[in-house]
Amino acid sequence: VVLRTQKLGEADRIITLLSRHNGKIRAVAKGVRRTTSKFGGRLEPFSHIDAQFATGRTLDIVTQAVTLHAYTEPLGGDYSAYTSGQVILETADRLVAEEREPSLQQFRLLVGALNAMTAGTADGPRPATMVMDSYLLRAVAVAGWAPSLFDCARCGLAGPHEAFNPQVGGMVCRRCRPPASALPTPAVIEYLSALLTGNWHATREVDERTQRTASGLVSAFANWHLERGLRSLSHVDRAVDRAVER
């Protein structure tokens, strides 16, 4: 899956991809910026391709690309889906830091999120931002930072608890709760749990306020654990209610 591209010279591009068996790959696409390029639009972000490479001195060279799924077209016509998709691509790029290191789970999550955004989930279509939030929670969890949604993330005290703090790692008890922790409703926590486990059936009747509140918590959690904020998140078309703080 093409994650991003950057210009190289007058007509080339460096393509960053996430692959099924070889993790992140950076390769040069020769002449791809020319109108006569044999690759056409197959090496644009969101493209799911079958690619072949030739070994180069510093970077491999793309010699062939066959489209498997063209996610670019359906996402490009919907601003909310496109910006949410950009968040997903940026997250995948950030979480898979080492090149050529197998990242099969991250690859499957990425393709699954793009499929859900364009073709719907197993329980029917869902808003693009909902798919994005589910992807963020699951991708960060696979990377080793799964949020605690029941027991205290700091001391392990059995829940349920009232407060959520992204910096600590999720739900926190009264003794461990830092200042300005969010106080989400039980419905928000149940919804977050459904997003984390991929239980799409449980998200069918969730009201808009619960979605917005949970989305704010997901964004804060992902941004904190990725250390540098996701730049594409600021362009997502959504209104996020801040959770009640105390």
XYZ file of N, CA and C in Angstrom, residues 66-210:
435
model
N 1.082 -3.312 -10.421
C -0.236 -3.734 -10.877
C -1.242 -3.406 -9.774
N -2.303 -2.727 -10.122
C -3.305 -2.318 -9.135
C -4.115 -3.519 -8.651
N -4.195 -3.669 -7.322
C -5.051 -4.683 -6.707
C -6.376 -4.058 -6.268
N -6.282 -2.924 -5.577
C -7.469 -2.178 -5.161
C -7.162 -0.691 -5.320
N -8.009 0.012 -6.034
C -7.808 1.447 -6.254
C -8.641 2.228 -5.242
N -8.098 2.430 -4.053
C -8.815 3.171 -3.021
C -8.800 4.670 -3.277
N -7.893 5.130 -4.140
C -7.735 6.556 -4.371
C -9.010 7.197 -4.883
N -9.675 6.547 -5.841
C -10.855 7.154 -6.465
C -12.025 7.326 -5.503
N -12.465 6.303 -4.766
C -13.600 6.521 -3.859
C -13.284 7.472 -2.714
N -12.053 7.461 -2.234
C -11.691 8.351 -1.132
C -11.512 9.784 -1.611
N -11.035 9.943 -2.844
C -10.772 11.282 -3.360
C -12.017 12.120 -3.562
N -13.181 11.499 -3.690
C -14.418 12.242 -3.891
C -15.159 12.575 -2.620
N -14.609 12.241 -1.457
C -15.270 12.474 -0.169
C -14.241 13.083 0.782
N -14.430 14.369 1.129
C -13.422 15.066 1.930
C -13.202 14.391 3.280
N -14.281 14.021 3.958
C -14.150 13.389 5.265
C -13.397 12.065 5.170
N -13.744 11.262 4.159
C -13.075 9.971 3.983
C -11.616 10.167 3.595
N -11.360 11.157 2.735
C -9.986 11.391 2.284
C -9.094 11.833 3.439
N -9.562 12.787 4.240
C -8.739 13.263 5.356
C -8.579 12.188 6.427
N -9.637 11.419 6.680
C -9.520 10.309 7.632
C -8.532 9.271 7.115
N -8.583 9.024 5.812
C -7.633 8.092 5.212
C -6.202 8.582 5.314
N -5.999 9.886 5.182
C -4.657 10.441 5.322
C -4.116 10.222 6.736
N -4.990 10.322 7.725
C -4.579 10.041 9.110
C -4.120 8.589 9.231
N -4.857 7.683 8.598
C -4.510 6.261 8.648
C -3.158 6.002 7.995
N -2.922 6.594 6.824
C -1.635 6.414 6.150
C -0.490 6.980 6.981
N -0.683 8.169 7.543
C 0.374 8.786 8.351
C 0.676 7.940 9.580
N -0.361 7.405 10.204
C -0.165 6.568 11.388
C 0.620 5.309 11.046
N 0.254 4.652 9.955
C 0.975 3.447 9.536
C 2.436 3.761 9.263
N 2.686 4.892 8.625
C 4.054 5.303 8.320
C 4.853 5.545 9.595
N 4.215 6.127 10.590
C 4.903 6.447 11.841
C 5.131 5.212 12.705
N 4.153 4.298 12.732
C 4.255 3.141 13.623
C 5.240 2.092 13.111
N 5.379 1.994 11.803
C 6.354 1.053 11.233
C 7.604 1.860 10.897
N 8.491 1.952 11.856
C 9.653 2.835 11.697
C 10.788 2.170 10.937
N 11.031 0.908 11.216
C 12.164 0.214 10.609
C 11.807 -0.329 9.231
N 12.666 -0.044 8.266
C 12.442 -0.555 6.920
C 12.822 -2.037 6.839
N 12.059 -2.760 6.024
C 12.289 -4.183 5.760
C 12.034 -5.082 6.963
N 11.440 -4.545 8.031
C 11.068 -5.363 9.177
C 9.610 -5.799 9.002
N 9.330 -7.109 8.980
C 7.956 -7.575 8.764
C 6.975 -6.948 9.756
N 5.846 -6.471 9.249
C 4.809 -5.854 10.077
C 3.445 -6.306 9.561
N 3.227 -7.616 9.608
C 2.030 -8.190 9.008
C 0.753 -7.670 9.657
N 0.741 -7.549 10.996
C -0.465 -7.074 11.669
C -0.797 -5.643 11.266
N 0.228 -4.786 11.204
C -0.019 -3.405 10.798
C -0.508 -3.342 9.358
N 0.041 -4.185 8.488
C -0.404 -4.207 7.104
C -1.872 -4.624 7.014
N -2.248 -5.674 7.751
C -3.634 -6.134 7.709
C -4.598 -5.088 8.256
N -4.196 -4.403 9.319
C -5.041 -3.344 9.869
C -5.224 -2.223 8.855
N -4.150 -1.863 8.164
C -4.219 -0.791 7.171
C -5.169 -1.147 6.033
N -4.992 -2.321 5.454
C -5.858 -2.739 4.347
C -7.303 -2.898 4.828
N -7.479 -3.439 6.030
C -8.826 -3.597 6.571
C -9.522 -2.263 6.768
N -8.785 -1.256 7.234
C -9.374 0.073 7.438
C -9.760 0.713 6.111
N -8.909 0.586 5.098
C -9.228 1.152 3.785
C -10.429 0.443 3.160
N -10.506 -0.871 3.347
C -11.670 -1.614 2.854
C -12.948 -1.166 3.552
N -12.871 -1.030 4.892
C -14.048 -0.623 5.664
C -14.495 0.782 5.287
N -13.551 1.647 4.965
C -13.879 3.024 4.634
C -14.522 3.139 3.254
N -14.150 2.255 2.348
C -14.654 2.355 0.978
C -15.798 1.381 0.678
N -15.774 0.209 1.292
C -16.785 -0.810 0.991
C -17.700 -1.120 2.162
N -17.416 -0.544 3.332
C -18.230 -0.809 4.505
C -17.659 -1.923 5.364
N -18.134 -2.001 6.599
C -17.692 -3.026 7.533
C -18.541 -4.278 7.378
N -18.234 -5.286 8.169
C -19.016 -6.525 8.135
C -20.454 -6.295 8.584
N -20.709 -5.183 9.279
C -22.053 -4.866 9.767
C -22.637 -3.669 9.019
N -22.112 -3.399 7.836
C -22.631 -2.289 7.053
C -21.717 -1.076 7.089
N -22.074 -0.022 6.359
C -21.223 1.176 6.307
C -21.170 1.903 7.641
N -20.041 2.538 7.897
C -19.842 3.357 9.084
C -19.171 4.662 8.665
N -19.336 5.741 9.454
C -18.670 7.002 9.116
C -17.152 6.817 9.017
N -16.543 7.576 8.123
C -15.099 7.461 7.923
C -14.330 7.742 9.207
N -14.806 8.709 9.989
C -14.103 9.034 11.230
C -14.193 7.902 12.246
N -15.285 7.139 12.209
C -15.415 5.998 13.108
C -14.410 4.910 12.736
N -14.284 4.652 11.444
C -13.295 3.679 10.981
C -11.888 4.140 11.351
N -11.632 5.430 11.179
C -10.323 5.986 11.529
C -10.022 5.804 13.012
N -10.999 6.099 13.868
C -10.780 5.964 15.313
C -10.512 4.514 15.699
N -11.254 3.587 15.084
C -11.013 2.170 15.357
C -9.605 1.780 14.920
N -9.215 2.232 13.745
C -7.864 1.921 13.261
C -6.798 2.478 14.206
N -6.956 3.731 14.631
C -5.954 4.343 15.516
C -5.791 3.535 16.799
N -6.901 3.169 17.427
C -6.820 2.395 18.668
C -6.139 1.048 18.439
N -6.520 0.365 17.393
C -5.998 -0.982 17.150
C -4.534 -0.946 16.699
N -4.179 0.020 15.867
C -2.803 0.111 15.384
C -1.851 0.471 16.515
N -2.266 1.412 17.368
C -1.429 1.777 18.510
C -1.330 0.603 19.485
N -2.421 -0.168 19.641
C -2.388 -1.341 20.518
C -1.418 -2.389 19.994
N -1.437 -2.639 18.685
C -0.511 -3.600 18.088
C 0.937 -3.151 18.288
N 1.155 -1.840 18.288
C 2.498 -1.307 18.492
C 2.960 -1.406 19.947
N 2.056 -1.815 20.854
C 2.450 -2.022 22.248
C 1.855 -1.059 23.240
N 0.935 -0.185 22.795
C 0.357 0.816 23.699
C -1.159 0.667 23.779
N -1.615 -0.518 24.041
C -3.054 -0.750 24.128
C -3.633 0.026 25.313
N -4.729 0.769 25.113
C -5.323 1.508 26.221
C -6.017 0.575 27.204
N -5.929 0.920 28.471
C -6.663 0.167 29.493
C -8.040 0.805 29.625
N -9.080 0.037 29.355
C -10.436 0.580 29.391
C -11.255 0.054 30.564
N -10.615 -0.673 31.478
C -11.337 -1.187 32.642
C -10.499 -1.012 33.913
N -9.398 -1.739 34.017
C -8.538 -1.617 35.193
C -7.712 -0.335 35.129
N -7.224 0.106 36.281
C -6.401 1.314 36.341
C -5.112 1.098 35.560
N -4.815 2.007 34.654
C -3.628 1.878 33.807
C -2.340 2.077 34.595
N -2.421 2.706 35.764
C -1.210 2.984 36.544
C -0.950 1.925 37.605
N -1.946 1.601 38.417
C -1.711 0.669 39.528
C -2.341 -0.700 39.307
N -3.194 -0.833 38.295
C -3.803 -2.124 38.001
C -5.047 -2.436 38.806
N -5.526 -1.503 39.618
C -6.720 -1.743 40.424
C -7.906 -2.067 39.520
N -8.627 -3.129 39.866
C -9.754 -3.564 39.049
C -10.800 -2.469 38.931
N -11.340 -2.299 37.740
C -12.336 -1.282 37.479
C -13.752 -1.809 37.654
N -14.720 -1.053 37.183
C -14.562 0.134 36.331
C -14.184 1.382 37.111
N -13.577 2.343 36.391
C -13.175 3.620 36.979
C -13.813 4.765 36.192
N -13.715 5.960 36.739
C -14.421 7.102 36.155
C -13.569 7.928 35.203
N -12.263 7.969 35.406
C -11.417 8.919 34.682
C -10.583 8.241 33.604
N -10.304 9.012 32.549
C -9.466 8.550 31.442
C -8.357 9.566 31.235
N -7.113 9.076 31.184
C -5.984 9.963 30.963
C -5.073 9.380 29.887
N -4.940 10.042 28.729
C -4.122 9.499 27.638
C -2.659 9.298 28.015
N -2.110 10.235 28.808
C -0.698 10.137 29.177
C -0.412 8.919 30.041
N -1.345 8.566 30.908
C -1.147 7.423 31.795
C -1.401 6.113 31.055
N -2.317 6.143 30.087
C -2.561 4.931 29.307
C -3.982 4.436 29.315
N -4.934 5.264 29.757
C -6.326 4.849 29.738
C -7.055 5.193 31.024
N -7.901 4.288 31.486
C -8.688 4.528 32.689
C -7.796 4.521 33.926
N -8.104 5.409 34.859
C -7.309 5.514 36.093
C -8.256 5.611 37.285
N -7.818 5.046 38.405
C -8.612 5.099 39.633
C -8.493 6.482 40.269
N -9.281 6.741 41.295
C -9.266 8.058 41.938
C -7.920 8.378 42.567
N -7.255 7.371 43.083
C -5.960 7.605 43.720
C -4.875 7.965 42.704
N -4.951 7.381 41.514
C -3.918 7.605 40.496
C -4.274 8.698 39.503
N -5.472 9.229 39.587
C -5.954 10.152 38.560
C -5.196 11.472 38.574
N -4.522 11.823 37.469
C -3.849 13.118 37.382
C -4.873 14.241 37.226
N -4.477 15.473 37.494
C -5.384 16.597 37.270
C -5.792 16.684 35.792
N -6.993 17.203 35.552
C -7.515 17.437 34.205
C -7.753 16.156 33.414
N -7.924 15.040 34.114
C -8.286 13.807 33.416
C -9.730 13.919 32.926
N -10.012 13.297 31.802
C -11.371 13.303 31.258
C -12.256 12.356 32.058
N -13.542 12.680 32.100
C -14.518 11.855 32.821
C -15.589 11.378 31.845
N -15.249 10.410 30.998
C -16.216 9.936 29.994
C -17.327 9.122 30.625
N -18.466 9.095 29.969
C -19.591 8.298 30.445
C -19.324 6.819 30.171
N -20.025 5.927 30.866
C -19.878 4.493 30.572
C -20.151 4.163 29.113
N -21.072 4.899 28.473
C -21.383 4.643 27.067
C -20.170 4.918 26.181
N -19.412 5.943 26.520
C -18.203 6.265 25.750
C -17.178 5.148 25.886
N -17.007 4.643 27.091
C -16.030 3.569 27.308
C -16.468 2.294 26.596
N -17.750 1.983 26.623
C -18.242 0.812 25.898
C -18.000 0.968 24.395
N -18.208 2.171 23.910
C -17.979 2.436 22.492
C -16.495 2.300 22.140
N -15.615 2.833 22.981
C -14.172 2.692 22.756
C -13.761 1.218 22.747
N -14.354 0.444 23.644
C -14.052 -0.985 23.693
C -14.479 -1.680 22.407
N -15.630 -1.282 21.864
C -16.103 -1.862 20.604
C -15.160 -1.503 19.458
N -14.686 -0.254 19.431
C -13.746 0.162 18.392
C -12.432 -0.612 18.505
N -11.969 -0.824 19.723
C -10.698 -1.503 19.943
C -10.758 -2.974 19.536
N -11.900 -3.606 19.740
C -12.037 -5.029 19.426
C -12.604 -5.280 18.032
N -12.998 -4.210 17.336
C -13.590 -4.380 16.019
C -15.006 -4.922 16.061
N -15.720 -4.663 17.143
C -17.105 -5.114 17.285
C -18.029 -4.082 16.629
N -18.163 -4.145 15.306
C -18.917 -3.128 14.575
C -20.401 -3.177 14.894
N -20.918 -4.338 15.227
C -22.341 -4.437 15.555
C -22.684 -3.538 16.742
N -21.775 -3.456 17.709
C -22.027 -2.651 18.910
C -21.957 -1.153 18.640
N -21.468 -0.753 17.469
C -21.362 0.678 17.151
C -22.551 1.187 16.342
N -23.499 0.320 16.061
C -24.584 0.673 15.138
C -25.468 1.787 15.674
N -25.810 1.751 16.947
C -26.770 2.707 17.507
C -26.105 3.770 18.385
N -24.812 3.950 18.262
C -24.120 4.929 19.104
C -24.497 6.340 18.672
N -24.860 7.190 19.637
C -25.283 8.545 19.291
C -24.093 9.423 18.928
N -24.390 10.541 18.292
C -23.346 11.414 17.759
C -22.478 12.010 18.861
N -23.067 12.387 19.975
C -22.284 12.980 21.058
C -21.267 11.978 21.606
N -21.685 10.729 21.780
C -20.768 9.697 22.262
C -19.616 9.514 21.273
